[in-house]
Tab-separated table of C-alpha atoms in Angstrom:
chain	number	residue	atom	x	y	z
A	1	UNK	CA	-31.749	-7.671	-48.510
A	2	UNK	CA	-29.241	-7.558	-51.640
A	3	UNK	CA	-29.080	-3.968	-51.442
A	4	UNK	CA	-28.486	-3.925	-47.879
A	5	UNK	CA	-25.574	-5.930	-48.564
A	6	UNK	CA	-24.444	-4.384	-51.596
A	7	UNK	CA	-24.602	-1.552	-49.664
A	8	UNK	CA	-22.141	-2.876	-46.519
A	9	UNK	CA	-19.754	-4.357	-49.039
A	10	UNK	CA	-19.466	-0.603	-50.151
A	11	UNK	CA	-19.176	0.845	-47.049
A	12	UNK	CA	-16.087	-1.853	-46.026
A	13	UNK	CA	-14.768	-1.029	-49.797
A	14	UNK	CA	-14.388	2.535	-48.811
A	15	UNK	CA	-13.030	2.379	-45.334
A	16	UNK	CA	-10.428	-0.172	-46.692
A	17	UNK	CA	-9.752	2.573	-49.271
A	18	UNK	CA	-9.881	5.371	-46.796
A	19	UNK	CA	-7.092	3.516	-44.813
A	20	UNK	CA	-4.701	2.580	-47.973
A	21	UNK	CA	-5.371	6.117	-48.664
A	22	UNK	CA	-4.477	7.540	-45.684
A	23	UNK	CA	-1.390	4.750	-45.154
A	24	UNK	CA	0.385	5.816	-48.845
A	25	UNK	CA	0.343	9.823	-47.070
A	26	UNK	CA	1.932	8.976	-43.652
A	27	UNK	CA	5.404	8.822	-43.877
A	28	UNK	CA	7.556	7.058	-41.345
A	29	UNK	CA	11.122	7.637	-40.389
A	30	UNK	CA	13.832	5.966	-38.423
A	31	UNK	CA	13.575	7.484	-35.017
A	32	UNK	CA	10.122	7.455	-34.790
A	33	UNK	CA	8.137	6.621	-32.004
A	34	UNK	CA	5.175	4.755	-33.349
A	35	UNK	CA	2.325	2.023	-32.586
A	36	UNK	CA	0.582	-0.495	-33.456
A	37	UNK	CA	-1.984	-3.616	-32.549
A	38	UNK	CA	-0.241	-6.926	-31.720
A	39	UNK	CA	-1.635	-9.473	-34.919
A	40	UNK	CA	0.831	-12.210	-33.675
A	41	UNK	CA	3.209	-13.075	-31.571
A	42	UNK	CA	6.319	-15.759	-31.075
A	43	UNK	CA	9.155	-16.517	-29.269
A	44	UNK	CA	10.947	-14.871	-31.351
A	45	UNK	CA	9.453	-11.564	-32.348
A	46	UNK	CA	5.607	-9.790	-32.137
A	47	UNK	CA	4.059	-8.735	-35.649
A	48	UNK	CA	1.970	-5.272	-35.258
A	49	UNK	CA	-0.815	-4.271	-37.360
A	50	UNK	CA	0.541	-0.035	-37.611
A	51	UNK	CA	-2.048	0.752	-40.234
A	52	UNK	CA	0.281	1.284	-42.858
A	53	UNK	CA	1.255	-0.443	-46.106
A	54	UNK	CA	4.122	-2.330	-44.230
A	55	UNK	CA	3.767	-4.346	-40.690
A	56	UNK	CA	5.862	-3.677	-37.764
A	57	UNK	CA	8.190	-6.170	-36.311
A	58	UNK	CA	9.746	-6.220	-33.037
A	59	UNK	CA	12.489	-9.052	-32.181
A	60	UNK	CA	12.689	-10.480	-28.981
A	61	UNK	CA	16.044	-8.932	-28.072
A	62	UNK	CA	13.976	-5.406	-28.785
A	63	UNK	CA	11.120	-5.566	-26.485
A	64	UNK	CA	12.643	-5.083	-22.551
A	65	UNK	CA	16.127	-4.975	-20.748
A	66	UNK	CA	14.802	-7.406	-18.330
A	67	UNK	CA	16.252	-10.815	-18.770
A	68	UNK	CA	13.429	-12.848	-17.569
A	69	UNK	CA	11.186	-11.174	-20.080
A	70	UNK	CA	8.928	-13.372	-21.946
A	71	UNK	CA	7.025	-12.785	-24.861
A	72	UNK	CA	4.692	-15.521	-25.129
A	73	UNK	CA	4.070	-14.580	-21.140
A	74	UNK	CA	3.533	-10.828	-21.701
A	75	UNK	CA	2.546	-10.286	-25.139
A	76	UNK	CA	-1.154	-10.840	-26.371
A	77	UNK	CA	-2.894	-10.337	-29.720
A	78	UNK	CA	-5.171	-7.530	-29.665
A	79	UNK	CA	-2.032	-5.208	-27.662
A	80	UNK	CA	-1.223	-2.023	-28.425
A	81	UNK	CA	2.587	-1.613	-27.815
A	82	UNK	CA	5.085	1.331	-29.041
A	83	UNK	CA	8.446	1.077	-30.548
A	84	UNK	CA	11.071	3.249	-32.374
A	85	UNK	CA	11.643	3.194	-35.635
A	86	UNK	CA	14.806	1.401	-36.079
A	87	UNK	CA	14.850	0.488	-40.160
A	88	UNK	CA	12.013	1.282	-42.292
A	89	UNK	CA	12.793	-2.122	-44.155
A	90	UNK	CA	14.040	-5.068	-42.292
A	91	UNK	CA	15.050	-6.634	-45.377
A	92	UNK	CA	11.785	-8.178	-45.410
A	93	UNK	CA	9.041	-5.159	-46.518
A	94	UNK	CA	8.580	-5.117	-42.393
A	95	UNK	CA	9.431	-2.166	-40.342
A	96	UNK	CA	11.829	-2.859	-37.423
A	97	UNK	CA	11.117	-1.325	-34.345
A	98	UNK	CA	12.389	-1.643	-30.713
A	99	UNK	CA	10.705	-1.267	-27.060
A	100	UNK	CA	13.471	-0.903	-25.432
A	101	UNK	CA	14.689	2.182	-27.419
A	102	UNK	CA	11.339	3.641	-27.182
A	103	UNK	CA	11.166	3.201	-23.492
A	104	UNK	CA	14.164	5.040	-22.994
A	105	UNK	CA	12.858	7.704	-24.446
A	106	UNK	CA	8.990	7.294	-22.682
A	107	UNK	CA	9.507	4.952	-19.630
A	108	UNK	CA	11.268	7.657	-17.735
A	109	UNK	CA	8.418	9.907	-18.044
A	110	UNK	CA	6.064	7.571	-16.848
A	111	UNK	CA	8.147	6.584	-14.134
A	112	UNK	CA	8.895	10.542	-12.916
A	113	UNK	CA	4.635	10.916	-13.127
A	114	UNK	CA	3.720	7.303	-11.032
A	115	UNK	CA	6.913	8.580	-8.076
A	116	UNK	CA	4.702	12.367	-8.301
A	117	UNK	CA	0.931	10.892	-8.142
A	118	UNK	CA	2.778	8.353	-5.466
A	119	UNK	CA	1.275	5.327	-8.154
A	120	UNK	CA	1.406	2.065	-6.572
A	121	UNK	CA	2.651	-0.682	-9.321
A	122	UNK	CA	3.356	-4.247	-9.561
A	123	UNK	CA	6.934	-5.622	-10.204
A	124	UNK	CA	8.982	-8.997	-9.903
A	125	UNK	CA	12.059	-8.958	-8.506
A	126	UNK	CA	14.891	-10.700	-10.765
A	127	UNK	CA	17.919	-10.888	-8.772
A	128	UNK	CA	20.160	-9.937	-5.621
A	129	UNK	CA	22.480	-7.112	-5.811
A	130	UNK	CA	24.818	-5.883	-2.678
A	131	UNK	CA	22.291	-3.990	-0.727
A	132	UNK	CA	19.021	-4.869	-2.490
A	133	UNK	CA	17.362	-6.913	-5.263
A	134	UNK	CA	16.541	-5.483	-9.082
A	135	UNK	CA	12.985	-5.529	-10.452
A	136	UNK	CA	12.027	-3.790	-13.684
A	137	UNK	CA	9.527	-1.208	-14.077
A	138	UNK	CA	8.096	-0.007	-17.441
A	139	UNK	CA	11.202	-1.990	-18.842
A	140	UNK	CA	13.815	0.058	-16.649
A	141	UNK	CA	16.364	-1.471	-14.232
A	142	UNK	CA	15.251	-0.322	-10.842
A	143	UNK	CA	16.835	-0.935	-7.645
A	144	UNK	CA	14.719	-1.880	-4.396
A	145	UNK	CA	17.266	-1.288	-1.380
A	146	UNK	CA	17.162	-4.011	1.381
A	147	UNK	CA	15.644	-1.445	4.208
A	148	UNK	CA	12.586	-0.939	1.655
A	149	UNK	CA	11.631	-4.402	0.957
A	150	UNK	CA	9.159	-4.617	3.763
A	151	UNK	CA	8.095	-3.218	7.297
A	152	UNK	CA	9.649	-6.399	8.895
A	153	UNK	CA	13.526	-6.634	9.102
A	154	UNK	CA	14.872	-8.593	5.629
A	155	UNK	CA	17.292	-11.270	6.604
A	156	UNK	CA	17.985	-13.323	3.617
A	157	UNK	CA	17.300	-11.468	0.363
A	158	UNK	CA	17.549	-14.746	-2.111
A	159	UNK	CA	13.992	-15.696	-1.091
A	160	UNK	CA	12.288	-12.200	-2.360
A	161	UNK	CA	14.070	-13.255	-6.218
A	162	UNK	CA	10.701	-13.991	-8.225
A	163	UNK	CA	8.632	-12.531	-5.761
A	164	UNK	CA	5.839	-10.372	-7.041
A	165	UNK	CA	5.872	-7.092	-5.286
A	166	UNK	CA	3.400	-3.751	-4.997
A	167	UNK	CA	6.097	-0.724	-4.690
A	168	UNK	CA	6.111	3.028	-5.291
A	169	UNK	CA	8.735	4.773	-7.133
A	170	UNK	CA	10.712	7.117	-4.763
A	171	UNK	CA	14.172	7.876	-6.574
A	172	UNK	CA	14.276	8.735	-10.562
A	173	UNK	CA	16.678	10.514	-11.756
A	174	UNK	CA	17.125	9.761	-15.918
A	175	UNK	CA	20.301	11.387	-16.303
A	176	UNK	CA	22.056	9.053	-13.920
A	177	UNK	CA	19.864	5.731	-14.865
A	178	UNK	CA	18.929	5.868	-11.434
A	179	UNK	CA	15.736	3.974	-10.588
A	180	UNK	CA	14.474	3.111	-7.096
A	181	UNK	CA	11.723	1.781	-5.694
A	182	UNK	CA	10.125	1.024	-2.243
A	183	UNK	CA	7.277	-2.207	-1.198
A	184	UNK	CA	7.696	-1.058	2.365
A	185	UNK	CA	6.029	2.299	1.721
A	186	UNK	CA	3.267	0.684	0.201
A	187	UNK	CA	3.220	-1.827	3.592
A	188	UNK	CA	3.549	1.220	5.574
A	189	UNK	CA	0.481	3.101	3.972
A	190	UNK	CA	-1.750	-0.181	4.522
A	191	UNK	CA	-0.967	-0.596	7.898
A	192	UNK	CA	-1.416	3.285	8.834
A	193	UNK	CA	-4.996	2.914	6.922
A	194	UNK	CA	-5.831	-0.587	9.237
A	195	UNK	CA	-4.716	1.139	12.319
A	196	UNK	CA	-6.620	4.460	11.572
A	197	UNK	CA	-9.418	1.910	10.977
A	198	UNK	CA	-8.660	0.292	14.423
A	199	UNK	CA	-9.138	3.128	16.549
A	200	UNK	CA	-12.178	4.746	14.515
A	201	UNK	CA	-13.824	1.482	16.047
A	202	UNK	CA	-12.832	2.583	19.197
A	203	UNK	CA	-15.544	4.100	21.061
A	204	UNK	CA	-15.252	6.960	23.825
A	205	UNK	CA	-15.765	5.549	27.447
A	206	UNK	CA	-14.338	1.696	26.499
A	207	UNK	CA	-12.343	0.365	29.535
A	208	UNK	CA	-9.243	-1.499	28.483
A	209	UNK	CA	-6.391	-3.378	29.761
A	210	UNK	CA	-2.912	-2.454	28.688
A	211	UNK	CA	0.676	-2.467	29.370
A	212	UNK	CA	2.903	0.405	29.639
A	213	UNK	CA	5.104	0.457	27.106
A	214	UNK	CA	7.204	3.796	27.683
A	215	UNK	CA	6.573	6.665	30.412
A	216	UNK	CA	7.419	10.166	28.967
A	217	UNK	CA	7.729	13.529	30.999
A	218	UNK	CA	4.281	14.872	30.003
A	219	UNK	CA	2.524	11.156	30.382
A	220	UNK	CA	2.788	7.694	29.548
A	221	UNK	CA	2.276	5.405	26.389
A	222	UNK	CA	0.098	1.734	26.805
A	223	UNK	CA	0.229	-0.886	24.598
A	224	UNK	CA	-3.766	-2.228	23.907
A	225	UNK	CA	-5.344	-4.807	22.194
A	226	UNK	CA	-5.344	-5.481	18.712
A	227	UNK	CA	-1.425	-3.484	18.556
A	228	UNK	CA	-3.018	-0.366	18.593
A	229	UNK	CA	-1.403	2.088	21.225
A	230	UNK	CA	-2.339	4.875	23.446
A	231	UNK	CA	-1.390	8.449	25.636
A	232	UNK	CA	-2.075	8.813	29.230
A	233	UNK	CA	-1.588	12.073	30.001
A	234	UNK	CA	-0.011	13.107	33.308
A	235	UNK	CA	-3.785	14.987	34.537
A	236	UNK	CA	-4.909	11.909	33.214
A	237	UNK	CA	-3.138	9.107	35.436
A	238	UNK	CA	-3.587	9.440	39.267
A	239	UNK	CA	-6.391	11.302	41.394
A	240	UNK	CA	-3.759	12.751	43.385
A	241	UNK	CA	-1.357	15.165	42.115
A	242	UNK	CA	2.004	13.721	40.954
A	243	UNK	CA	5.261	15.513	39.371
A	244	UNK	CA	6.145	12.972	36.741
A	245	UNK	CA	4.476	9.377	35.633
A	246	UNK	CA	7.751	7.303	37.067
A	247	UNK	CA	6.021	8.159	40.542
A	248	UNK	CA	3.532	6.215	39.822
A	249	UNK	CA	4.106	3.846	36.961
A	250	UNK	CA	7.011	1.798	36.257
A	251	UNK	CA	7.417	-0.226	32.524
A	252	UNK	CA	5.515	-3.022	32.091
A	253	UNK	CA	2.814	-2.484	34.441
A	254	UNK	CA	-0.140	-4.044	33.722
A	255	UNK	CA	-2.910	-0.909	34.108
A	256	UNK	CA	-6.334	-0.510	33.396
A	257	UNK	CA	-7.276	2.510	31.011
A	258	UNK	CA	-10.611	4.545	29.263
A	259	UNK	CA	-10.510	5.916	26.112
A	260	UNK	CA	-11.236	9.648	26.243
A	261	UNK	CA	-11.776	10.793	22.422
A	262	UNK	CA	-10.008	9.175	19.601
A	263	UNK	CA	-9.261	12.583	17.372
A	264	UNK	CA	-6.576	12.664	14.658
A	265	UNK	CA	-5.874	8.878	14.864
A	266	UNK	CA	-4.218	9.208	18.451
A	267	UNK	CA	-5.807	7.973	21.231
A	268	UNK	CA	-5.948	9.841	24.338
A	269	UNK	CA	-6.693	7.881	27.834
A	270	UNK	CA	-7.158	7.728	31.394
A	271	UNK	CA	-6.502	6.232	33.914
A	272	UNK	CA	-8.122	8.143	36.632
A	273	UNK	CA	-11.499	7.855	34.995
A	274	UNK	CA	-11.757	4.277	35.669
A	275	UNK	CA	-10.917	5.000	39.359
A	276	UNK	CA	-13.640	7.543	39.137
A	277	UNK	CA	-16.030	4.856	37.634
A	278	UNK	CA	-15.011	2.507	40.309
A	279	UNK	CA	-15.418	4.284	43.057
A	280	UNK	CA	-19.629	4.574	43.612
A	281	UNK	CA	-19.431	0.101	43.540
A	282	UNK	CA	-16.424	0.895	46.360
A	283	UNK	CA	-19.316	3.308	48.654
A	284	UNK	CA	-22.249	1.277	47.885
A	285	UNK	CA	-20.083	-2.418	48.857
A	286	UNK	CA	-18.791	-0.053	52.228
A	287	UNK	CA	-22.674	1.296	53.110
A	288	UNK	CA	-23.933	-2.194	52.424
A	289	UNK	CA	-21.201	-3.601	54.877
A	290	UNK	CA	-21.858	-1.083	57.468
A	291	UNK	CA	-26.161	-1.655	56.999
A	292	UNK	CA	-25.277	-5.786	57.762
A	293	UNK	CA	-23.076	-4.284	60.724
A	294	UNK	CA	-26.012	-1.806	62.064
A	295	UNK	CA	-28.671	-4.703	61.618
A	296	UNK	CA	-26.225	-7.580	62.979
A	297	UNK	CA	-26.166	-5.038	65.968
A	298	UNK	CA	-29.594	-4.155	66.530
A	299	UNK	CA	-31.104	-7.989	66.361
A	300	UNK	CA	-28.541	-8.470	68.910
A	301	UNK	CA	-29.572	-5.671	71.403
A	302	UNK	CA	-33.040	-6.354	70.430
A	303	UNK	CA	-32.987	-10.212	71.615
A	304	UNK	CA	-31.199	-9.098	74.740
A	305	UNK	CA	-33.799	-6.792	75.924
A	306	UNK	CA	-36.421	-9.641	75.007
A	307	UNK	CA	-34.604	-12.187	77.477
A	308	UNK	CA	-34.760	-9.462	79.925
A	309	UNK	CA	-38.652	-9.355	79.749
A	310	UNK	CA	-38.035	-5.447	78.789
């Protein structure tokens, strides 16, 4: 048992020693990108553990250009966050570093690779600009235009400030500290995948009720359930032959429609197949009509010739 401690005292002895060791080689320089483990953290500045002889120190005013940024908020022990090397003695045996100098160097990187791999991120927005409102991403100022807040027209922008927002990166240009940023393509990709969901539920030979919401030369468009919509195709509309929908159809007809196929997320219809389905109920109610008719007839002749004695 004392061995096996001896031993693991031994072991820690040596990795300590390994580390100092390897610490008293590396050399750092201002300009340096480094990193280290958050050990503690303030109001005022973050401590990092860098594995070296001296600990890193970042002041507030150093970590992000954002305004609203927090430290106690977005800082935790056990973090791994980069900085530059700004002084390799702070007056204090620490080594001053800074995020924000550090991000301008790495941020823009990132930012070019999540607008590539079309990333989807979180940001908050932090004010109202002409045009748009300003939300920071990877500690850069980036600028979310008005048309690109959300699907749904944008009337007063002061209610999106603190809003938390999912948005892709669609503008960066470094050399121009241009940063811009969309929610409403991220709105737009979730309602293509609920729609595309939608009609794979739809199933061939369903009989709907629509409205026709636009009549083109080569058909016309209906509005269905569930704001999913619809081509009738000019074949497709009338059992007899006609030279353009209009003939027919007018806007805002109420019509009823089948679903042919639903391939490639459109959804082709017809309107002449339900006529086609209805007609057999339209013979068999006509035959059953005329059978009353025939019988109603012969009981009749049939009770004459019996008061004739025939």
């Amino acid at each position: 048992m004392e061995n096996n401690m001896e031993n693991q005292g031994s072991r820690e002895t040596m990795e300590d020693y390994s580390r100092e060791l390897e610490a008293s080689f590396r050399k750092i320089g201002e300009g340096d990108i480094i990193s280290g483990t958050v050990i503690s953290v303030s109001e005022e500045e973050v401590i990092l553990d860098l594995n070296y002889y001296a600990q890193g120190v970042i002041k507030a005013e150093d970590m992000s250009n954002d305004p609203k940024f927090n430290l106690l908020d977005e800082v935790k022990i056990g973090d791994t966050v980069e900085g530059t090397v700004v002084s390799t003695d702070d007056g204090a045996g620490n080594i001053r570093l800074s995020c924000k100098e550090a991000k301008d160097v790495l941020s823009w990187d990132i930012l070019r690779k999540y607008m590539e791999e079309e990333t989807e991120i979180p940001v908050k927005v932090s004010e109202v600009v002409n045009g748009g409102v300003i939300a920071y991403a990877e500690g850069i100022r980036g600028f979310i235009p008005a048309s690109h807040l959300s699907l749904s027209y944008v009337e007063d922008l002061g209610e999106w400030v603190d809003k938390q927002l999912t948005v892709k990166v669609i503008t960066v240009e470094e050399g121009r500290k241009k940063l811009v940023m969309s929610a409403k393509a991220v709105e737009k990709k979730k309602a293509e995948a609920e729609t595309r969901h939608k009609i794979s539920m739809l199933a061939p030979g369903t009989i709907l009720e629509g409205k026709v919401e636009s009549l083109m030369p080569y058909g016309a468009f209906v509005a269905l359930p569930e704001k999913l919509s619809g081509l009738v195709h000019i074949s497709q509309i009338s059992q007899k032959r006609i030279k353009k929908p209009s003939e027919v159809l007018n806007v805002g007809d109420t019509v009823k429609v089948k679903v042919l196929n639903t391939n490639d997320g459109k959804i082709s219809l017809s309107m002449k197949a339900v006529e086609e389905d209805s007609k057999p109920d339209e013979i068999s109610e006509r035959e059953a009509a005329e059978y009353s008719s025939r019988e109603q007839v012969g009981t009749s002749l049939g009770d004459l010739f019996k008061k004739l004695g025939l």
